[in-house]
Coordinates of C-alpha atoms in Angstrom, one line a residue:
X278 CA 14.3 -90.5 132.6
X279 CA 14.1 -86.9 133.7
X280 CA 10.9 -84.9 133.6
X281 CA 10.7 -82.2 131.0
X282 CA 10.4 -78.7 132.5
X283 CA 6.9 -77.0 132.4
X284 CA 8.3 -74.1 130.4
X285 CA 9.6 -76.4 127.6
X286 CA 6.4 -78.5 127.7
X287 CA 4.3 -75.3 127.3
X288 CA 6.3 -74.0 124.5
X289 CA 6.1 -77.4 122.7
X290 CA 2.3 -77.3 122.9
X291 CA 2.0 -73.8 121.3
X292 CA 5.1 -74.0 119.1
X293 CA 5.0 -72.4 115.6
X294 CA 7.5 -72.0 112.9
X295 CA 8.9 -68.9 114.5
X296 CA 9.5 -70.3 118.0
X297 CA 12.7 -72.1 117.4
X298 CA 14.9 -69.7 119.2
X299 CA 12.7 -69.8 122.3
X300 CA 12.6 -73.6 122.2
X301 CA 16.4 -73.6 121.9
X302 CA 16.7 -71.4 125.0
X303 CA 14.1 -73.5 127.0
X304 CA 15.8 -76.8 126.1
X305 CA 19.2 -75.4 127.1
X306 CA 17.7 -74.4 130.5
X307 CA 16.2 -77.9 130.9
X308 CA 19.5 -79.5 130.0
X309 CA 21.3 -77.5 132.6
X310 CA 19.2 -79.1 135.3
X311 CA 19.4 -82.6 133.7
X312 CA 21.7 -83.5 130.9
X313 CA 19.9 -86.8 130.3
X314 CA 16.5 -85.2 129.7
X315 CA 15.7 -87.0 126.4
X316 CA 12.7 -84.7 125.6
X317 CA 14.9 -81.6 126.0
X318 CA 17.7 -83.2 123.9
X319 CA 15.2 -84.0 121.1
X320 CA 13.7 -80.5 121.2
X321 CA 17.2 -78.9 121.0
X322 CA 18.1 -81.1 118.1
X323 CA 14.9 -80.1 116.1
X324 CA 15.4 -76.4 116.9
X325 CA 19.0 -76.5 115.7
X326 CA 17.9 -78.2 112.4
X327 CA 15.1 -75.7 111.9
X328 CA 17.7 -72.8 112.4
X329 CA 19.9 -74.5 109.7
X330 CA 22.7 -75.0 112.3
X331 CA 23.4 -78.5 111.0
X332 CA 27.0 -78.9 112.3
X333 CA 25.9 -78.0 115.8
X334 CA 22.9 -80.4 115.6
X335 CA 25.2 -83.3 114.5
X336 CA 27.8 -82.5 117.2
X337 CA 25.1 -82.4 119.9
X338 CA 23.6 -85.7 118.8
X339 CA 27.0 -87.3 118.8
X340 CA 27.8 -86.0 122.3
X341 CA 24.3 -87.0 123.6
X342 CA 24.9 -90.7 122.8
X343 CA 22.9 -93.6 121.6
X344 CA 19.6 -92.9 123.4
X345 CA 19.1 -89.7 121.4
X346 CA 20.2 -91.4 118.2
X347 CA 17.6 -94.1 118.8
X348 CA 14.8 -91.5 119.5
X349 CA 15.7 -89.0 116.9
X350 CA 16.8 -91.3 114.1
X351 CA 15.3 -89.3 111.3
X352 CA 16.7 -86.0 112.7
X353 CA 20.1 -87.7 113.0
X354 CA 20.0 -88.9 109.3
X355 CA 18.9 -85.5 108.2
X356 CA 21.8 -83.8 110.0
X357 CA 24.2 -86.3 108.4
X358 CA 22.8 -85.6 105.0
X359 CA 23.0 -81.8 105.4
X360 CA 26.7 -82.0 106.5
X361 CA 27.6 -84.1 103.5
X362 CA 27.9 -87.6 105.1
X363 CA 25.7 -89.3 102.6
X364 CA 26.7 -92.9 103.2
X365 CA 25.9 -92.8 106.9
X366 CA 22.8 -90.8 106.3
X367 CA 21.4 -93.5 103.9
X368 CA 22.3 -96.2 106.4
X369 CA 20.6 -94.4 109.3
X370 CA 17.5 -93.5 107.3
X371 CA 16.9 -97.2 106.6
X372 CA 16.7 -98.0 110.3
X373 CA 13.5 -95.9 110.7
X374 CA 10.2 -96.2 109.0
X375 CA 7.9 -93.6 107.4
X376 CA 7.7 -91.8 104.1
X377 CA 10.0 -89.1 105.4
X378 CA 12.8 -91.6 106.0
X379 CA 12.2 -93.0 102.5
X380 CA 12.5 -89.6 100.9
X381 CA 15.6 -88.8 102.9
X382 CA 17.3 -92.1 101.9
X383 CA 16.3 -91.4 98.3
X384 CA 18.0 -88.0 98.4
X385 CA 21.1 -89.5 100.1
X386 CA 21.3 -92.3 97.5
X387 CA 20.9 -89.7 94.8
X388 CA 23.9 -87.8 96.0
X389 CA 25.8 -91.1 96.1
X390 CA 24.8 -91.6 92.4
X391 CA 23.1 -94.9 93.3
X392 CA 20.2 -94.2 90.9
X393 CA 19.0 -97.8 90.8
X394 CA 18.2 -97.7 94.6
X395 CA 16.6 -94.3 94.2
X396 CA 14.3 -95.6 91.4
X397 CA 13.3 -98.5 93.6
X398 CA 12.5 -96.3 96.6
X399 CA 10.2 -94.0 94.5
X400 CA 8.5 -97.0 93.0
X401 CA 7.7 -98.2 96.5
X402 CA 6.3 -94.8 97.5
X403 CA 4.3 -94.6 94.3
X404 CA 2.8 -98.0 95.0
X405 CA 1.3 -96.6 98.3
X406 CA -1.1 -94.5 96.2
X407 CA -0.5 -91.2 97.9
X408 CA -2.0 -88.6 95.5
X409 CA -0.5 -85.6 97.3
X410 CA 3.0 -87.0 96.7
X411 CA 2.5 -88.3 93.2
X412 CA 3.9 -85.2 91.4
X413 CA 6.9 -85.0 93.7
X414 CA 7.7 -88.6 93.2
X415 CA 7.3 -88.2 89.4
X416 CA 9.7 -85.3 89.3
X417 CA 12.3 -87.0 91.6
X418 CA 12.0 -90.2 89.6
X419 CA 12.7 -88.3 86.4
X420 CA 15.8 -86.8 87.9
X421 CA 17.0 -90.3 89.0
X422 CA 16.4 -91.7 85.5
X423 CA 18.4 -88.8 84.0
X424 CA 21.2 -89.4 86.5
X425 CA 21.3 -93.2 85.7
X426 CA 22.0 -92.3 82.0
X427 CA 24.6 -89.7 83.0
X428 CA 26.4 -92.5 84.9
X429 CA 26.4 -94.7 81.8
X430 CA 23.5 -97.0 82.7
X431 CA 21.5 -98.2 79.8
X432 CA 17.9 -96.9 79.5
X433 CA 15.5 -97.2 76.6
X434 CA 13.0 -94.6 78.1
X435 CA 12.3 -91.7 75.9
X436 CA 10.4 -88.4 76.8
X437 CA 6.7 -88.9 76.9
X438 CA 3.7 -86.5 76.7
X439 CA 3.4 -86.4 80.5
X440 CA 7.0 -85.0 80.7
X441 CA 5.8 -81.9 78.9
X442 CA 3.2 -80.8 81.4
X443 CA 5.5 -79.5 84.2
X444 CA 8.7 -77.5 83.8
X445 CA 10.5 -79.8 86.3
X446 CA 9.7 -83.0 84.4
X447 CA 10.6 -81.3 81.0
X448 CA 13.9 -80.2 82.5
X449 CA 14.6 -83.8 83.8
X450 CA 13.7 -85.2 80.4
X451 CA 16.1 -82.7 78.7
X452 CA 18.9 -83.9 81.1
X453 CA 18.2 -87.5 80.0
X454 CA 18.5 -86.5 76.3
X455 CA 21.8 -84.7 77.0
X456 CA 23.2 -87.8 78.6
X457 CA 22.2 -89.8 75.5
X458 CA 23.8 -87.2 73.2
X459 CA 20.4 -86.1 71.7
X460 CA 21.1 -82.4 71.9
X461 CA 18.5 -81.2 69.4
X462 CA 15.8 -82.9 71.4
X463 CA 17.3 -81.5 74.6
X464 CA 17.1 -78.0 73.2
X465 CA 13.4 -78.4 72.5
X466 CA 12.7 -79.8 75.9
X467 CA 14.6 -77.0 77.6
X468 CA 12.7 -74.4 75.6
X469 CA 9.5 -76.0 76.8
X470 CA 10.7 -76.0 80.4
X471 CA 11.7 -72.4 80.1
X472 CA 8.2 -71.4 78.8
X473 CA 6.4 -73.4 81.4
X474 CA 8.4 -71.9 84.2
X475 CA 7.8 -68.4 83.0
X476 CA 4.1 -68.8 82.9
X477 CA 3.8 -70.8 86.1
X478 CA 0.9 -69.3 88.1
X479 CA 1.9 -70.5 91.6
X480 CA 5.4 -69.1 91.6
X481 CA 6.4 -65.5 92.4
X482 CA 8.7 -63.6 90.1
X483 CA 11.7 -64.2 92.4
X484 CA 10.9 -67.9 92.5
X485 CA 10.7 -68.0 88.7
X486 CA 14.1 -66.4 88.3
X487 CA 15.6 -68.9 90.7
X488 CA 14.1 -71.8 88.9
X489 CA 15.0 -70.5 85.4
X490 CA 18.7 -70.2 86.2
X491 CA 19.6 -73.9 86.1
X492 CA 17.4 -74.3 83.0
X493 CA 19.4 -71.5 81.2
X494 CA 22.7 -73.0 82.3
X495 CA 21.9 -76.4 80.8
X496 CA 20.5 -74.7 77.7
X497 CA 23.8 -72.8 77.3
X498 CA 25.7 -76.0 77.3
X499 CA 23.4 -77.5 74.7
X500 CA 23.9 -74.5 72.4
X501 CA 27.6 -74.7 72.8
X502 CA 27.8 -78.4 71.9
X503 CA 25.7 -77.8 68.8
X504 CA 27.9 -75.0 67.6
X505 CA 25.2 -72.3 68.0
X506 CA 27.7 -69.8 69.4
X507 CA 25.7 -66.6 68.6
X508 CA 22.7 -67.9 70.4
X509 CA 24.9 -69.1 73.3
X510 CA 26.6 -65.7 73.6
X511 CA 23.2 -64.0 73.8
X512 CA 21.9 -66.5 76.4
X513 CA 25.2 -66.2 78.5
X514 CA 24.6 -62.4 78.8
X515 CA 21.2 -63.2 80.3
X516 CA 22.6 -65.5 83.0
X517 CA 23.7 -63.8 86.3
X518 CA 26.0 -66.3 88.0
X519 CA 26.0 -64.4 91.3
X520 CA 22.2 -65.0 91.6
X521 CA 22.6 -68.7 91.6
X522 CA 22.2 -70.0 95.1
X523 CA 23.5 -73.5 94.4
X524 CA 27.3 -73.3 94.4
X525 CA 27.9 -76.3 92.2
X526 CA 25.5 -74.9 89.5
X527 CA 27.2 -71.5 89.9
X528 CA 30.6 -73.0 89.1
X529 CA 29.3 -74.8 86.0
X530 CA 27.6 -71.6 84.8
X531 CA 30.8 -69.6 85.3
X532 CA 32.8 -72.2 83.4
X533 CA 30.3 -72.4 80.5
X534 CA 30.1 -68.6 80.2
X535 CA 33.9 -68.3 79.9
X536 CA 33.8 -70.8 77.1
X537 CA 31.0 -68.9 75.3
X538 CA 32.8 -65.7 74.5
X539 CA 33.1 -65.1 70.7
X540 CA 36.0 -62.7 71.2
X541 CA 39.5 -64.1 71.7
X542 CA 40.1 -63.8 75.4
X543 CA 43.4 -63.3 77.3
X544 CA 44.3 -66.7 78.6
X545 CA 45.7 -65.3 81.8
X546 CA 42.5 -63.3 82.6
X547 CA 40.5 -66.4 81.9
X548 CA 42.7 -68.4 84.3
X549 CA 42.1 -65.8 87.0
X550 CA 38.4 -65.7 86.5
X551 CA 38.1 -69.5 86.3
X552 CA 39.9 -69.9 89.6
X553 CA 37.8 -67.4 91.5
X554 CA 37.4 -69.2 94.9
X555 CA 33.9 -70.6 95.7
X556 CA 32.9 -71.9 99.1
X557 CA 30.5 -74.8 98.5
X558 CA 28.5 -76.4 101.3
X559 CA 29.4 -79.9 102.4
X560 CA 26.3 -81.3 100.8
X561 CA 26.7 -79.2 97.6
X562 CA 29.4 -80.7 95.4
X563 CA 29.6 -81.7 91.8
X564 CA 28.5 -85.2 90.7
X565 CA 31.2 -87.4 89.2
X566 CA 29.9 -86.9 85.7
X567 CA 30.1 -83.1 86.3
X568 CA 33.5 -83.1 88.1
X569 CA 35.3 -84.8 85.2
X570 CA 34.5 -82.3 82.4
X571 CA 34.9 -79.5 85.0
X572 CA 38.4 -80.7 85.8
X573 CA 39.2 -81.0 82.1
X574 CA 38.2 -77.3 81.7
X575 CA 40.4 -76.4 84.7
X576 CA 43.4 -78.1 83.2
X577 CA 42.7 -76.6 79.7
X578 CA 42.7 -73.1 81.2
X579 CA 46.0 -74.0 83.0
X580 CA 47.5 -75.0 79.7
X581 CA 46.4 -71.8 78.1
X582 CA 48.1 -69.9 80.9
X583 CA 51.3 -71.8 80.4
X584 CA 51.2 -73.6 83.7
X585 CA 53.3 -76.4 82.4
X586 CA 55.3 -77.2 85.6
X587 CA 52.1 -77.6 87.7
X588 CA 50.5 -79.9 85.2
X589 CA 53.6 -82.0 84.7
X590 CA 54.0 -82.6 88.5
X591 CA 50.3 -83.3 88.9
X592 CA 50.7 -86.3 86.5
X593 CA 53.4 -87.9 88.6
X594 CA 52.7 -90.7 91.1
X595 CA 49.4 -91.7 89.4
X596 CA 48.3 -95.2 88.7
X597 CA 49.3 -95.2 85.1
X598 CA 47.2 -98.2 84.0
X599 CA 44.0 -97.0 85.5
X600 CA 41.2 -95.8 83.2
X601 CA 39.5 -93.7 85.9
X602 CA 38.7 -90.3 84.3
X603 CA 40.7 -88.3 86.8
X604 CA 43.8 -90.5 86.3
X605 CA 43.5 -90.4 82.5
X606 CA 43.0 -86.6 82.5
X607 CA 46.1 -86.1 84.7
X608 CA 48.3 -88.2 82.4
X609 CA 46.9 -86.6 79.3
X610 CA 47.4 -83.0 80.4
X611 CA 50.8 -83.9 81.8
X612 CA 51.8 -85.1 78.4
X613 CA 50.4 -82.0 76.7
X614 CA 52.4 -79.8 79.2
X615 CA 55.6 -81.7 78.3
X616 CA 54.9 -80.9 74.6
X617 CA 54.4 -77.3 75.6
X618 CA 51.1 -77.0 73.7
X619 CA 52.8 -78.0 70.4
X620 CA 51.8 -80.7 67.9
X621 CA 54.8 -81.7 65.9
X622 CA 57.5 -84.3 65.6
X623 CA 59.7 -82.3 67.9
X624 CA 56.9 -82.2 70.5
X625 CA 56.4 -86.0 70.2
X626 CA 60.1 -86.5 70.9
X627 CA 59.7 -84.5 74.1
X628 CA 56.9 -86.8 75.3
X629 CA 58.4 -90.2 74.3
X630 CA 60.9 -90.4 77.3
X631 CA 58.0 -90.4 79.7
X632 CA 56.5 -93.3 77.7
X633 CA 59.7 -95.3 78.3
X634 CA 59.3 -94.8 82.1
X635 CA 55.6 -95.7 82.2
X636 CA 54.8 -97.8 79.0
X637 CA 51.3 -98.7 80.2
X638 CA 50.1 -95.2 81.0
X639 CA 46.7 -95.1 79.2
X640 CA 46.4 -91.3 79.2
X641 CA 49.9 -90.8 77.9
X642 CA 49.5 -93.4 75.1
X643 CA 46.2 -91.8 74.0
X644 CA 47.8 -88.4 73.9
X645 CA 50.7 -89.7 71.8
X646 CA 48.2 -91.4 69.5
X647 CA 46.4 -88.1 69.0
X648 CA 49.7 -86.3 68.2
X649 CA 50.7 -89.0 65.7
X650 CA 47.3 -88.7 63.9
X651 CA 47.5 -84.9 63.8
X652 CA 51.0 -85.1 62.3
X653 CA 49.8 -87.6 59.7
X654 CA 51.6 -90.6 61.1
X655 CA 48.7 -93.0 61.6
X656 CA 50.9 -96.1 61.2
X657 CA 52.9 -95.2 64.4
X658 CA 49.6 -94.5 66.2
X659 CA 48.4 -98.0 65.3
X660 CA 51.7 -99.6 66.4
X661 CA 51.6 -97.7 69.7
X662 CA 48.0 -98.9 70.5
X663 CA 48.8 -102.5 69.5
X664 CA 52.0 -102.5 71.7
X665 CA 50.0 -101.3 74.7
X666 CA 47.3 -104.0 74.1
X667 CA 50.0 -106.7 73.8
X668 CA 51.6 -105.7 77.1
X669 CA 48.2 -105.7 78.8
X670 CA 47.2 -109.0 77.3
X671 CA 50.2 -110.8 78.8
X672 CA 49.7 -109.2 82.3
X673 CA 48.7 -111.5 85.2
X674 CA 46.6 -108.7 86.7
X675 CA 42.9 -109.1 86.0
X676 CA 42.3 -105.4 86.1
X677 CA 44.8 -104.7 83.4
X678 CA 43.1 -107.3 81.2
X679 CA 39.9 -105.5 81.7
X680 CA 41.7 -102.3 80.6
X681 CA 42.9 -104.0 77.5
X682 CA 39.3 -104.7 76.4
X683 CA 37.9 -101.4 77.6
X684 CA 35.3 -100.4 74.9
X685 CA 36.7 -96.8 74.7
X686 CA 40.3 -98.1 74.0
X687 CA 39.0 -100.7 71.6
X688 CA 37.0 -98.0 69.7
X689 CA 40.2 -95.9 69.4
X690 CA 42.0 -98.8 67.7
X691 CA 39.0 -99.6 65.5
X692 CA 38.9 -96.0 64.4
X693 CA 42.6 -96.1 63.4
X694 CA 42.0 -99.3 61.5
X695 CA 39.0 -97.8 59.7
X696 CA 41.1 -94.8 58.6
X697 CA 43.6 -97.2 57.0
X698 CA 40.8 -99.3 55.4
X699 CA 41.8 -102.5 57.4
X700 CA 38.4 -104.3 57.5
X701 CA 39.9 -107.7 58.4
X702 CA 41.8 -106.2 61.4
X703 CA 38.5 -104.5 62.5
X704 CA 36.7 -107.8 62.4
X705 CA 39.5 -109.6 64.2
X706 CA 39.7 -107.0 67.0
X707 CA 35.9 -106.9 67.6
X708 CA 35.7 -110.7 67.6
X709 CA 38.5 -110.9 70.2
X710 CA 36.9 -108.2 72.4
X711 CA 33.4 -109.9 72.1
X712 CA 34.8 -113.3 73.2
X713 CA 36.3 -111.7 76.3
X714 CA 33.2 -109.8 77.4
X715 CA 30.4 -112.2 76.5
X716 CA 31.1 -114.4 79.5
X717 CA 31.0 -111.5 81.9
X718 CA 27.9 -110.0 83.6
X719 CA 29.1 -106.4 83.0
X720 CA 29.5 -106.8 79.3
X721 CA 29.2 -103.4 77.5
X722 CA 26.2 -103.5 75.1
X723 CA 27.6 -101.1 72.6
X724 CA 30.8 -103.1 72.0
X725 CA 28.8 -106.4 71.8
X726 CA 26.4 -104.8 69.3
X727 CA 29.2 -103.5 67.1
X728 CA 31.0 -106.9 67.2
X729 CA 27.9 -108.9 66.4
X730 CA 27.0 -106.6 63.5
X731 CA 30.5 -106.8 62.0
X732 CA 30.7 -110.6 62.3
X733 CA 27.3 -111.1 60.6
X734 CA 28.5 -109.7 57.3
X735 CA 31.7 -111.7 57.0
X736 CA 30.0 -114.8 55.5
X737 CA 32.0 -117.1 57.7
X738 CA 29.8 -119.8 59.5
X739 CA 31.9 -119.6 62.6
X740 CA 31.6 -115.8 62.7
X741 CA 27.8 -116.2 62.3
X742 CA 27.7 -118.6 65.2
X743 CA 29.6 -116.1 67.5
X744 CA 27.3 -113.3 66.3
X745 CA 24.3 -115.4 67.3
X746 CA 25.7 -116.0 70.8
X747 CA 26.4 -112.2 71.1
X748 CA 22.9 -111.1 70.1
X749 CA 21.3 -113.8 72.3
X750 CA 23.1 -112.3 75.3
X751 CA 22.0 -108.8 74.2
X752 CA 18.4 -109.9 73.9
X753 CA 18.5 -111.2 77.4
X754 CA 19.9 -108.0 78.8
X755 CA 17.7 -105.6 76.7
X756 CA 14.5 -107.5 75.6
X757 CA 13.0 -104.2 74.2
X758 CA 16.0 -103.0 72.3
X759 CA 15.2 -103.2 68.6
X760 CA 18.8 -103.4 67.5
X761 CA 19.4 -106.4 69.7
X762 CA 16.2 -108.0 68.4
X763 CA 17.2 -107.3 64.7
X764 CA 20.6 -108.8 65.3
X765 CA 19.1 -111.9 67.0
X766 CA 16.7 -112.4 64.1
X767 CA 19.4 -111.9 61.4
X768 CA 21.8 -114.3 63.1
X769 CA 19.2 -117.1 63.5
X770 CA 17.4 -116.6 60.2
X771 CA 19.5 -119.0 58.2
X772 CA 19.2 -122.0 60.5
X773 CA 16.2 -121.4 62.8
X774 CA 13.9 -119.1 60.8
X775 CA 10.7 -120.5 62.4
X776 CA 12.0 -119.9 66.0
X777 CA 12.5 -116.2 65.4
X778 CA 9.1 -115.4 63.8
X779 CA 7.8 -113.9 67.0
X780 CA 10.9 -111.6 67.4
X781 CA 10.7 -110.6 63.7
X782 CA 7.1 -109.5 64.2
X783 CA 8.3 -106.9 66.8
X784 CA 10.4 -105.1 64.2
X785 CA 9.2 -102.5 61.7
X786 CA 7.9 -104.2 58.6
X787 CA 10.0 -103.9 55.4
X788 CA 7.0 -102.4 53.6
X789 CA 6.7 -99.6 56.1
X790 CA 10.4 -98.8 55.8
X791 CA 10.3 -98.7 51.9
X792 CA 7.0 -97.0 51.7
X793 CA 8.4 -93.6 50.5
X794 CA 11.1 -95.1 48.2
X795 CA 10.5 -94.7 44.4
X796 CA 12.3 -97.7 42.8
X797 CA 12.1 -96.2 39.3
X798 CA 13.8 -93.0 40.4
X799 CA 16.6 -94.9 42.0
X800 CA 17.1 -97.1 39.0
X801 CA 17.3 -94.1 36.6
X802 CA 19.7 -92.3 39.0
X803 CA 22.2 -95.1 38.6
X804 CA 24.7 -96.4 41.1
X805 CA 25.9 -93.7 43.5
X806 CA 29.6 -93.2 43.9
X807 CA 31.5 -92.4 47.0
X808 CA 33.0 -88.9 47.6
X809 CA 36.5 -90.3 47.1
X810 CA 35.6 -91.9 43.7
X811 CA 33.9 -88.6 42.6
X812 CA 37.0 -86.6 43.6
X813 CA 39.3 -89.0 41.7
X814 CA 37.1 -88.8 38.6
X815 CA 37.0 -85.1 38.7
X816 CA 40.8 -84.9 39.0
X817 CA 41.2 -87.3 36.1
X818 CA 39.0 -85.2 33.9
X819 CA 40.9 -82.0 34.7
X820 CA 44.1 -83.7 33.7
X821 CA 42.8 -84.8 30.3
X822 CA 44.0 -82.9 27.2
X823 CA 41.5 -80.6 25.5
X824 CA 39.8 -82.0 22.4
X825 CA 41.1 -80.9 19.0
X826 CA 39.4 -77.8 17.9
X827 CA 39.6 -74.1 17.9
X828 CA 39.9 -73.8 21.6
X829 CA 42.8 -76.3 21.8
X830 CA 46.2 -74.7 22.4
X831 CA 49.0 -75.4 19.9
X832 CA 51.6 -77.9 21.1
X833 CA 54.8 -76.2 22.2
X834 CA 57.9 -77.4 20.5
X835 CA 60.7 -78.2 22.9
X836 CA 64.2 -76.8 22.1
X837 CA 66.8 -79.3 20.9
X838 CA 69.3 -80.2 23.6
X839 CA 71.7 -82.0 21.3
X840 CA 75.3 -80.8 21.1
X841 CA 76.2 -78.4 18.3
X842 CA 78.7 -80.8 16.8
X843 CA 76.3 -83.8 16.9
X844 CA 76.5 -86.1 13.9
X845 CA 74.0 -88.9 13.7
X846 CA 76.2 -90.9 11.4
X847 CA 78.9 -91.2 14.0
X848 CA 78.8 -93.8 16.8
X849 CA 78.3 -92.2 20.3
X850 CA 81.1 -92.5 22.7
X851 CA 80.3 -95.6 24.9
X852 CA 82.3 -94.1 27.8
X853 CA 80.4 -90.8 27.8
X854 CA 78.7 -91.6 31.1
X855 CA 81.9 -92.0 33.0
X856 CA 83.8 -89.0 34.5
X857 CA 86.5 -87.7 32.3
X858 CA 89.3 -89.0 34.5
X859 CA 87.9 -92.5 34.4
X860 CA 87.8 -92.8 30.6
X861 CA 90.4 -94.9 28.9
X862 CA 91.6 -92.2 26.5
X863 CA 92.1 -89.6 29.3
X864 CA 95.6 -88.1 29.5
X865 CA 96.6 -85.9 32.4
X866 CA 97.8 -82.4 31.4
X867 CA 101.6 -82.1 31.1
X868 CA 103.5 -80.5 33.9
X869 CA 101.2 -81.9 36.6
X870 CA 101.0 -85.1 38.5
X871 CA 98.8 -87.6 36.9
X872 CA 97.7 -88.8 40.3
X873 CA 95.9 -92.1 40.8
X874 CA 95.1 -94.4 37.9
X875 CA 91.7 -94.8 36.5
X876 CA 89.3 -96.0 39.2
X877 CA 91.3 -94.6 42.0
X878 CA 89.3 -91.4 42.4
X879 CA 85.9 -92.8 42.1
X880 CA 84.1 -94.9 44.7
X881 CA 82.7 -98.0 43.2
X882 CA 84.9 -97.7 40.1
X883 CA 86.6 -100.5 38.2
X884 CA 89.2 -102.4 40.2
X885 CA 92.5 -103.5 38.6
X886 CA 92.6 -107.2 39.5
X887 CA 96.2 -107.5 38.7
X888 CA 97.0 -105.6 41.9
X889 CA 97.3 -108.1 44.8
X890 CA 95.8 -105.9 47.5
X891 CA 95.4 -108.8 49.9
X892 CA 99.2 -109.7 50.0
X893 CA 101.3 -108.8 53.0
X894 CA 103.9 -106.1 52.7
X895 CA 107.0 -107.3 51.0
X896 CA 105.4 -110.4 49.6
X897 CA 105.2 -109.0 46.1
X898 CA 109.0 -108.9 45.5
X899 CA 109.9 -109.8 41.8
X900 CA 111.0 -113.5 41.3
X901 CA 113.6 -114.9 38.9
X902 CA 116.7 -113.2 37.6
X903 CA 117.2 -109.5 37.3
X904 CA 119.4 -106.6 37.6
X905 CA 121.6 -105.6 40.5
X906 CA 120.7 -104.1 43.8
X907 CA 119.1 -101.0 42.3
X908 CA 116.6 -103.1 40.3
X909 CA 113.8 -102.5 42.9
X910 CA 114.1 -98.8 42.8
X911 CA 111.7 -96.6 40.9
X912 CA 113.2 -94.9 37.9
X913 CA 112.9 -91.2 37.8
X914 CA 111.5 -89.7 34.6
X915 CA 113.3 -87.0 32.7
X916 CA 112.3 -83.5 33.4

């Protein structure tokens, strides 16, 4: 190993945060004398990282070889992370020890959306009892929990009092509420985060503005979803997208601001503004749960700007049976482009040829189902979904069978059945889906919960047994979920009541649920009617005649429509319903051809059975004796 130059050694002893350029020059001079000087290589790597020259640092480490990678493992992992190579960064960080490596791995796993691993890492750091890192771990742990819910992982955690003490924790709790669809609660938490950040004593005004921007962007989205467009418009005017340093957040803010405008916007100007090029860093890109709605907004803007050809071509060559969000979006917007933004029977006819070419295209089928529903043809929508399911059921591909029982697609068919009032079909479909998923480790809890609840109320002992199996599995997966516990108790109460007493005690008591209910008021109010029944009753009352009295209108006498020469004593003509030419007493006017006989001019009229219409030509010659050769000629009448 080469000896480090005295100049570099001296600089390293008295190095401060502002000496990185000097250290870089000294290390370069040392490396000119000896390229294998490991101390100079390490110093150069750190200096490049301190100067935010991450690409150069990574390139230098790669060129220096394995000895530098072994010595500067943490720096190598950090350079990989900052250049967007999250997989290799996480793998490299595991090879070294120390809390810095743990934090770096957690950040890399967070970017990879591996929230379960992130939560495990922060739990390990927390168990070390480091008080100076407790708040940071709590904040990062909250972000990982919110991400896990964004990615669809089940979590029963709800915001606690501790989450309201810091603006970072309140913001993370709000993100978790948004992921669960609890937008009212998210708005409250974002308001709390906004106030805490404004009055933070340790932050400068510039730092406060920087921290407030992502809070406002998320708040803007929550207001839009709740339909509070006036408040959203006012908040959008307070957001300066150019001041957002994070490019991904800036892109989301710009998208949300374009959707907030209360005035009708020119779709071509919106398209131009939406496609303003941004230059994100390699480690600054959208998460998958952000990229999907962002791509949907992009394609929606393209539709508004009449970019039909581009959207149609983008949908070609995709895996039609895939249920990946990007694949479904491409197929959906491709179908919308073929329909040219129209929803009509003519538009459906434009899309159907594509369905013949790719019958298992999930996005295309869903688009056609929506078009059928919007045009009032729910029956065709149901038939289309059932035909897709039939093809996927008979497939030998295991992935296609998983697509068949995808909870989202099943819920579409259930919704169509519900609109038609087909309760038996709903129970049958849910039972079939539950029997498919209950043996798999990745069974969707929402589908199993819906299937179990539906089967419980059928009254069939076999359905009750299946429901008991479903809720037993749910109880194992989510032991603290009250819905799973309630279903488990209800499904076992008839046969094994004693065995579920402990689970029943975990549920809210019936007395507590009915505490504020006045039975006498309910009884006096009578049985409530559905909105449909009330509407029908109202319509029936409006059609009833007014009661006899002064306000009743006199009955109008209809004018007689009998003929002027009508005589009740005479028998009506029995042939009055036939056309005049078909009546037996009809005689053609003189001087004109009589034409065909009765029945010849009317399709479906009486047929003269004496005419042998099946005989061959010439076979109806008269038999027996007769006149001479002219007997077969038709006699001319006198004129």
